[in-house]
Amino acid sequence: MVPPRAVKLRLAEIARQAEVSESTVSRVLNGRPGVSETTRAAVLTAIDVLGYEVPERLRPRAGALVGLITPELTNPIFPAFAQTIGSGLAMRGFTPVLCTQTPGGVHEDVYVQMLLDRGVAGIICVSGQHADTLESVERYVSLLNQGVPLVLVNGYREGVDAAFISTDDQVAMEESITHLRELGHERIGLAVGHRQYVPVQDKVAAFTRLMGPGAADLIAYGMFTVEGGALTTSALIERGATAIIYGSDIMALGGMRQARRLGLQVPRDLSIVGYDDSPLMAFTDPPLTTIRQAVAKMSDAIVFALLDGVNSAGRHVRAHMVFEPELVVRGSTGRAPA
């Protein structure tokens, strides 16, 4: 048994190395809540640097499974999230299990049960049922009551004591509208997915506030697909829009194609702003001006939040972290037509 004085000296040494308090080191070593994953990692790194052996119970279970549920991978933003989240989990000793939902395919609830049957250490849902306000959140409450660590991405809902990670859609709308107004556009349209989705509602609320009276006439709802982008584009052009902000890059690509079909040039006749900054958007014709989600930073936060849940021994970790996006100006936006 180590004498109390030696333990005190060890705690002080680790605390100095990790640049935290001794009480924080104690909480980490005893597995107590109230320590972020970043701080916990700093303490464990300090223990390793000083040559101490990391206690067995603090080491990640090699190969422990984590479920990662995403929508279909035809939208390139979801493979981007899957790759960065998966890499982050693997670096910390976990094995990600990717489950993709397709229209008419395996439902999220079925995937969740399959993951539970395999004893997963936690579950991450990207733009899942939690983002649909027509869906009940009871499925997530039940998971939390079972002690399953849970992280929900892009779609905050009340009544769920889970970790939520979201992009700030108000900032996205502010940056997009400011950019287009500086180019002289007054009739700015918004093309988004179905009304029941939380990110759609957030975008619509911010757009309406910023555009003022008459904003509702310049909002078109469709699907987050190329075809949805084409249909909403036609509707907004008929209403006099000279610029359109889309709810996804895929919709924006549909908008570009539809503009050409109608004999319009982008950006001479119609300016287009996407959302996501998916891979290859810099290589479209013209290159797409778009809102860039902070995928790398969000993925780090997602992994840390999941690990916080795993290390909290079944206690709920409630948080809502919102990340600012960035407007990337390329060639699909230009001066408003005379």
PDB file of N, CA and C in Angstrom, residues 56-115:
ATOM      1  N   GLU A  56      -5.851   0.177 -14.699  1.00  0.00           N
ATOM      2  CA  GLU A  56      -6.524  -0.690 -15.666  1.00  0.00           C
ATOM      3  C   GLU A  56      -7.929  -0.217 -15.990  1.00  0.00           C
ATOM      4  N   ARG A  57      -8.669   0.222 -14.970  1.00  0.00           N
ATOM      5  CA  ARG A  57     -10.065   0.589 -15.198  1.00  0.00           C
ATOM      6  C   ARG A  57     -10.218   1.882 -15.973  1.00  0.00           C
ATOM      7  N   LEU A  58      -9.115   2.658 -16.123  1.00  0.00           N
ATOM      8  CA  LEU A  58      -9.190   3.902 -16.877  1.00  0.00           C
ATOM      9  C   LEU A  58      -8.805   3.723 -18.340  1.00  0.00           C
ATOM     10  N   ARG A  59      -8.352   2.545 -18.690  1.00  0.00           N
ATOM     11  CA  ARG A  59      -7.981   2.305 -20.081  1.00  0.00           C
ATOM     12  C   ARG A  59      -9.225   1.961 -20.887  1.00  0.00           C
ATOM     13  N   PRO A  60      -9.320   2.456 -22.138  1.00  0.00           N
ATOM     14  CA  PRO A  60     -10.482   2.106 -22.957  1.00  0.00           C
ATOM     15  C   PRO A  60     -10.487   0.619 -23.265  1.00  0.00           C
ATOM     16  N   ARG A  61     -11.665   0.056 -23.304  1.00  0.00           N
ATOM     17  CA  ARG A  61     -11.780  -1.351 -23.663  1.00  0.00           C
ATOM     18  C   ARG A  61     -11.399  -1.514 -25.124  1.00  0.00           C
ATOM     19  N   ALA A  62     -10.352  -2.270 -25.382  1.00  0.00           N
ATOM     20  CA  ALA A  62      -9.878  -2.426 -26.752  1.00  0.00           C
ATOM     21  C   ALA A  62     -10.991  -3.004 -27.624  1.00  0.00           C
ATOM     22  N   GLY A  63     -11.294  -2.297 -28.679  1.00  0.00           N
ATOM     23  CA  GLY A  63     -12.279  -2.806 -29.627  1.00  0.00           C
ATOM     24  C   GLY A  63     -13.714  -2.621 -29.217  1.00  0.00           C
ATOM     25  N   ALA A  64     -14.002  -1.909 -28.130  1.00  0.00           N
ATOM     26  CA  ALA A  64     -15.386  -1.695 -27.719  1.00  0.00           C
ATOM     27  C   ALA A  64     -16.145  -1.025 -28.859  1.00  0.00           C
ATOM     28  N   LEU A  65     -17.353  -1.506 -29.121  1.00  0.00           N
ATOM     29  CA  LEU A  65     -18.122  -1.036 -30.267  1.00  0.00           C
ATOM     30  C   LEU A  65     -18.888   0.246 -29.943  1.00  0.00           C
ATOM     31  N   VAL A  66     -18.950   1.155 -30.914  1.00  0.00           N
ATOM     32  CA  VAL A  66     -19.774   2.354 -30.830  1.00  0.00           C
ATOM     33  C   VAL A  66     -20.601   2.437 -32.098  1.00  0.00           C
ATOM     34  N   GLY A  67     -21.916   2.517 -31.947  1.00  0.00           N
ATOM     35  CA  GLY A  67     -22.798   2.615 -33.104  1.00  0.00           C
ATOM     36  C   GLY A  67     -22.802   4.021 -33.668  1.00  0.00           C
ATOM     37  N   LEU A  68     -22.658   4.155 -34.983  1.00  0.00           N
ATOM     38  CA  LEU A  68     -22.696   5.447 -35.674  1.00  0.00           C
ATOM     39  C   LEU A  68     -23.772   5.368 -36.749  1.00  0.00           C
ATOM     40  N   ILE A  69     -24.914   6.012 -36.476  1.00  0.00           N
ATOM     41  CA  ILE A  69     -26.065   5.936 -37.382  1.00  0.00           C
ATOM     42  C   ILE A  69     -26.150   7.236 -38.172  1.00  0.00           C
ATOM     43  N   THR A  70     -26.168   7.121 -39.505  1.00  0.00           N
ATOM     44  CA  THR A  70     -26.243   8.297 -40.375  1.00  0.00           C
ATOM     45  C   THR A  70     -27.340   8.086 -41.422  1.00  0.00           C
ATOM     46  N   PRO A  71     -27.786   9.184 -42.063  1.00  0.00           N
ATOM     47  CA  PRO A  71     -28.654   9.013 -43.235  1.00  0.00           C
ATOM     48  C   PRO A  71     -27.855   8.402 -44.382  1.00  0.00           C
ATOM     49  N   GLU A  72     -28.511   8.241 -45.534  1.00  0.00           N
ATOM     50  CA  GLU A  72     -27.850   7.619 -46.680  1.00  0.00           C
ATOM     51  C   GLU A  72     -26.595   8.396 -47.067  1.00  0.00           C
ATOM     52  N   LEU A  73     -25.610   7.686 -47.591  1.00  0.00           N
ATOM     53  CA  LEU A  73     -24.318   8.287 -47.879  1.00  0.00           C
ATOM     54  C   LEU A  73     -24.252   8.929 -49.262  1.00  0.00           C
ATOM     55  N   THR A  74     -25.377   9.050 -49.956  1.00  0.00           N
ATOM     56  CA  THR A  74     -25.379   9.725 -51.254  1.00  0.00           C
ATOM     57  C   THR A  74     -25.142  11.224 -51.097  1.00  0.00           C
ATOM     58  N   ASN A  75     -25.475  11.764 -49.924  1.00  0.00           N
ATOM     59  CA  ASN A  75     -25.157  13.159 -49.625  1.00  0.00           C
ATOM     60  C   ASN A  75     -23.754  13.179 -49.033  1.00  0.00           C
ATOM     61  N   PRO A  76     -22.790  13.811 -49.713  1.00  0.00           N
ATOM     62  CA  PRO A  76     -21.382  13.685 -49.285  1.00  0.00           C
ATOM     63  C   PRO A  76     -21.059  14.247 -47.916  1.00  0.00           C
ATOM     64  N   ILE A  77     -21.939  15.044 -47.310  1.00  0.00           N
ATOM     65  CA  ILE A  77     -21.629  15.556 -45.981  1.00  0.00           C
ATOM     66  C   ILE A  77     -21.656  14.429 -44.949  1.00  0.00           C
ATOM     67  N   PHE A  78     -22.478  13.403 -45.173  1.00  0.00           N
ATOM     68  CA  PHE A  78     -22.585  12.325 -44.190  1.00  0.00           C
ATOM     69  C   PHE A  78     -21.369  11.387 -44.218  1.00  0.00           C
ATOM     70  N   PRO A  79     -20.818  11.035 -45.379  1.00  0.00           N
ATOM     71  CA  PRO A  79     -19.540  10.309 -45.352  1.00  0.00           C
ATOM     72  C   PRO A  79     -18.420  11.119 -44.697  1.00  0.00           C
ATOM     73  N   ALA A  80     -18.465  12.449 -44.858  1.00  0.00           N
ATOM     74  CA  ALA A  80     -17.444  13.289 -44.224  1.00  0.00           C
ATOM     75  C   ALA A  80     -17.527  13.176 -42.703  1.00  0.00           C
ATOM     76  N   PHE A  81     -18.752  13.246 -42.171  1.00  0.00           N
ATOM     77  CA  PHE A  81     -18.929  13.077 -40.724  1.00  0.00           C
ATOM     78  C   PHE A  81     -18.529  11.666 -40.295  1.00  0.00           C
ATOM     79  N   ALA A  82     -18.958  10.666 -41.061  1.00  0.00           N
ATOM     80  CA  ALA A  82     -18.672   9.281 -40.697  1.00  0.00           C
ATOM     81  C   ALA A  82     -17.170   9.022 -40.637  1.00  0.00           C
ATOM     82  N   GLN A  83     -16.436   9.577 -41.586  1.00  0.00           N
ATOM     83  CA  GLN A  83     -14.993   9.358 -41.623  1.00  0.00           C
ATOM     84  C   GLN A  83     -14.289  10.001 -40.442  1.00  0.00           C
ATOM     85  N   THR A  84     -14.617  11.270 -40.155  1.00  0.00           N
ATOM     86  CA  THR A  84     -13.915  11.966 -39.077  1.00  0.00           C
ATOM     87  C   THR A  84     -14.310  11.432 -37.701  1.00  0.00           C
ATOM     88  N   ILE A  85     -15.594  11.133 -37.525  1.00  0.00           N
ATOM     89  CA  ILE A  85     -16.028  10.566 -36.242  1.00  0.00           C
ATOM     90  C   ILE A  85     -15.417   9.183 -36.058  1.00  0.00           C
ATOM     91  N   GLY A  86     -15.475   8.362 -37.114  1.00  0.00           N
ATOM     92  CA  GLY A  86     -14.936   7.010 -37.037  1.00  0.00           C
ATOM     93  C   GLY A  86     -13.450   7.002 -36.709  1.00  0.00           C
ATOM     94  N   SER A  87     -12.697   7.917 -37.334  1.00  0.00           N
ATOM     95  CA  SER A  87     -11.259   7.997 -37.064  1.00  0.00           C
ATOM     96  C   SER A  87     -11.000   8.406 -35.618  1.00  0.00           C
ATOM     97  N   GLY A  88     -11.789   9.371 -35.131  1.00  0.00           N
ATOM     98  CA  GLY A  88     -11.631   9.817 -33.748  1.00  0.00           C
ATOM     99  C   GLY A  88     -11.901   8.714 -32.748  1.00  0.00           C
ATOM    100  N   LEU A  89     -12.917   7.906 -33.022  1.00  0.00           N
ATOM    101  CA  LEU A  89     -13.231   6.787 -32.132  1.00  0.00           C
ATOM    102  C   LEU A  89     -12.126   5.733 -32.164  1.00  0.00           C
ATOM    103  N   ALA A  90     -11.648   5.411 -33.377  1.00  0.00           N
ATOM    104  CA  ALA A  90     -10.621   4.382 -33.521  1.00  0.00           C
ATOM    105  C   ALA A  90      -9.333   4.780 -32.807  1.00  0.00           C
ATOM    106  N   MET A  91      -8.994   6.069 -32.865  1.00  0.00           N
ATOM    107  CA  MET A  91      -7.776   6.543 -32.188  1.00  0.00           C
ATOM    108  C   MET A  91      -7.857   6.385 -30.682  1.00  0.00           C
ATOM    109  N   ARG A  92      -9.076   6.265 -30.170  1.00  0.00           N
ATOM    110  CA  ARG A  92      -9.260   6.144 -28.721  1.00  0.00           C
ATOM    111  C   ARG A  92      -9.653   4.727 -28.306  1.00  0.00           C
ATOM    112  N   GLY A  93      -9.390   3.771 -29.180  1.00  0.00           N
ATOM    113  CA  GLY A  93      -9.555   2.372 -28.827  1.00  0.00           C
ATOM    114  C   GLY A  93     -10.930   1.787 -29.063  1.00  0.00           C
ATOM    115  N   PHE A  94     -11.803   2.521 -29.758  1.00  0.00           N
ATOM    116  CA  PHE A  94     -13.150   2.018 -30.028  1.00  0.00           C
ATOM    117  C   PHE A  94     -13.286   1.590 -31.491  1.00  0.00           C
ATOM    118  N   THR A  95     -14.217   0.710 -31.737  1.00  0.00           N
ATOM    119  CA  THR A  95     -14.494   0.252 -33.090  1.00  0.00           C
ATOM    120  C   THR A  95     -15.842   0.804 -33.533  1.00  0.00           C
ATOM    121  N   PRO A  96     -15.863   1.735 -34.503  1.00  0.00           N
ATOM    122  CA  PRO A  96     -17.139   2.284 -34.964  1.00  0.00           C
ATOM    123  C   PRO A  96     -17.889   1.284 -35.829  1.00  0.00           C
ATOM    124  N   VAL A  97     -19.188   1.213 -35.618  1.00  0.00           N
ATOM    125  CA  VAL A  97     -20.061   0.370 -36.445  1.00  0.00           C
ATOM    126  C   VAL A  97     -20.995   1.305 -37.205  1.00  0.00           C
ATOM    127  N   LEU A  98     -20.783   1.448 -38.515  1.00  0.00           N
ATOM    128  CA  LEU A  98     -21.544   2.393 -39.322  1.00  0.00           C
ATOM    129  C   LEU A  98     -22.859   1.781 -39.780  1.00  0.00           C
ATOM    130  N   CYS A  99     -23.951   2.479 -39.474  1.00  0.00           N
ATOM    131  CA  CYS A  99     -25.296   2.045 -39.891  1.00  0.00           C
ATOM    132  C   CYS A  99     -25.907   3.183 -40.713  1.00  0.00           C
ATOM    133  N   THR A 100     -26.218   2.927 -41.971  1.00  0.00           N
ATOM    134  CA  THR A 100     -26.764   3.977 -42.837  1.00  0.00           C
ATOM    135  C   THR A 100     -28.225   3.702 -43.140  1.00  0.00           C
ATOM    136  N   GLN A 101     -29.031   4.762 -43.054  1.00  0.00           N
ATOM    137  CA  GLN A 101     -30.457   4.648 -43.333  1.00  0.00           C
ATOM    138  C   GLN A 101     -30.736   5.099 -44.763  1.00  0.00           C
ATOM    139  N   THR A 102     -31.507   4.321 -45.469  1.00  0.00           N
ATOM    140  CA  THR A 102     -31.932   4.680 -46.819  1.00  0.00           C
ATOM    141  C   THR A 102     -33.456   4.652 -46.860  1.00  0.00           C
ATOM    142  N   PRO A 103     -34.069   5.442 -47.743  1.00  0.00           N
ATOM    143  CA  PRO A 103     -35.538   5.416 -47.844  1.00  0.00           C
ATOM    144  C   PRO A 103     -36.052   4.003 -48.082  1.00  0.00           C
ATOM    145  N   GLY A 104     -36.941   3.561 -47.207  1.00  0.00           N
ATOM    146  CA  GLY A 104     -37.488   2.216 -47.332  1.00  0.00           C
ATOM    147  C   GLY A 104     -36.578   1.131 -46.803  1.00  0.00           C
ATOM    148  N   GLY A 105     -35.421   1.518 -46.252  1.00  0.00           N
ATOM    149  CA  GLY A 105     -34.475   0.533 -45.739  1.00  0.00           C
ATOM    150  C   GLY A 105     -34.661   0.276 -44.258  1.00  0.00           C
ATOM    151  N   VAL A 106     -33.575  -0.135 -43.601  1.00  0.00           N
ATOM    152  CA  VAL A 106     -33.623  -0.453 -42.176  1.00  0.00           C
ATOM    153  C   VAL A 106     -33.855   0.829 -41.369  1.00  0.00           C
ATOM    154  N   HIS A 107     -34.835   0.789 -40.468  1.00  0.00           N
ATOM    155  CA  HIS A 107     -35.184   1.946 -39.649  1.00  0.00           C
ATOM    156  C   HIS A 107     -34.169   2.130 -38.528  1.00  0.00           C
ATOM    157  N   GLU A 108     -34.036   3.356 -38.057  1.00  0.00           N
ATOM    158  CA  GLU A 108     -33.106   3.664 -36.964  1.00  0.00           C
ATOM    159  C   GLU A 108     -33.371   2.796 -35.739  1.00  0.00           C
ATOM    160  N   ASP A 109     -34.634   2.579 -35.394  1.00  0.00           N
ATOM    161  CA  ASP A 109     -34.955   1.774 -34.208  1.00  0.00           C
ATOM    162  C   ASP A 109     -34.443   0.344 -34.341  1.00  0.00           C
ATOM    163  N   VAL A 110     -34.498  -0.185 -35.562  1.00  0.00           N
ATOM    164  CA  VAL A 110     -34.005  -1.546 -35.795  1.00  0.00           C
ATOM    165  C   VAL A 110     -32.487  -1.582 -35.631  1.00  0.00           C
ATOM    166  N   TYR A 111     -31.821  -0.583 -36.195  1.00  0.00           N
ATOM    167  CA  TYR A 111     -30.368  -0.501 -36.028  1.00  0.00           C
ATOM    168  C   TYR A 111     -29.995  -0.417 -34.551  1.00  0.00           C
ATOM    169  N   VAL A 112     -30.714   0.405 -33.795  1.00  0.00           N
ATOM    170  CA  VAL A 112     -30.410   0.587 -32.378  1.00  0.00           C
ATOM    171  C   VAL A 112     -30.521  -0.740 -31.638  1.00  0.00           C
ATOM    172  N   GLN A 113     -31.573  -1.495 -31.912  1.00  0.00           N
ATOM    173  CA  GLN A 113     -31.735  -2.785 -31.234  1.00  0.00           C
ATOM    174  C   GLN A 113     -30.617  -3.748 -31.605  1.00  0.00           C
ATOM    175  N   MET A 114     -30.218  -3.745 -32.881  1.00  0.00           N
ATOM    176  CA  MET A 114     -29.103  -4.597 -33.310  1.00  0.00           C
ATOM    177  C   MET A 114     -27.821  -4.216 -32.573  1.00  0.00           C
ATOM    178  N   LEU A 115     -27.609  -2.908 -32.407  1.00  0.00           N
ATOM    179  CA  LEU A 115     -26.415  -2.442 -31.712  1.00  0.00           C
ATOM    180  C   LEU A 115     -26.450  -2.819 -30.235  1.00  0.00           C
TER     181      LEU A 115
END
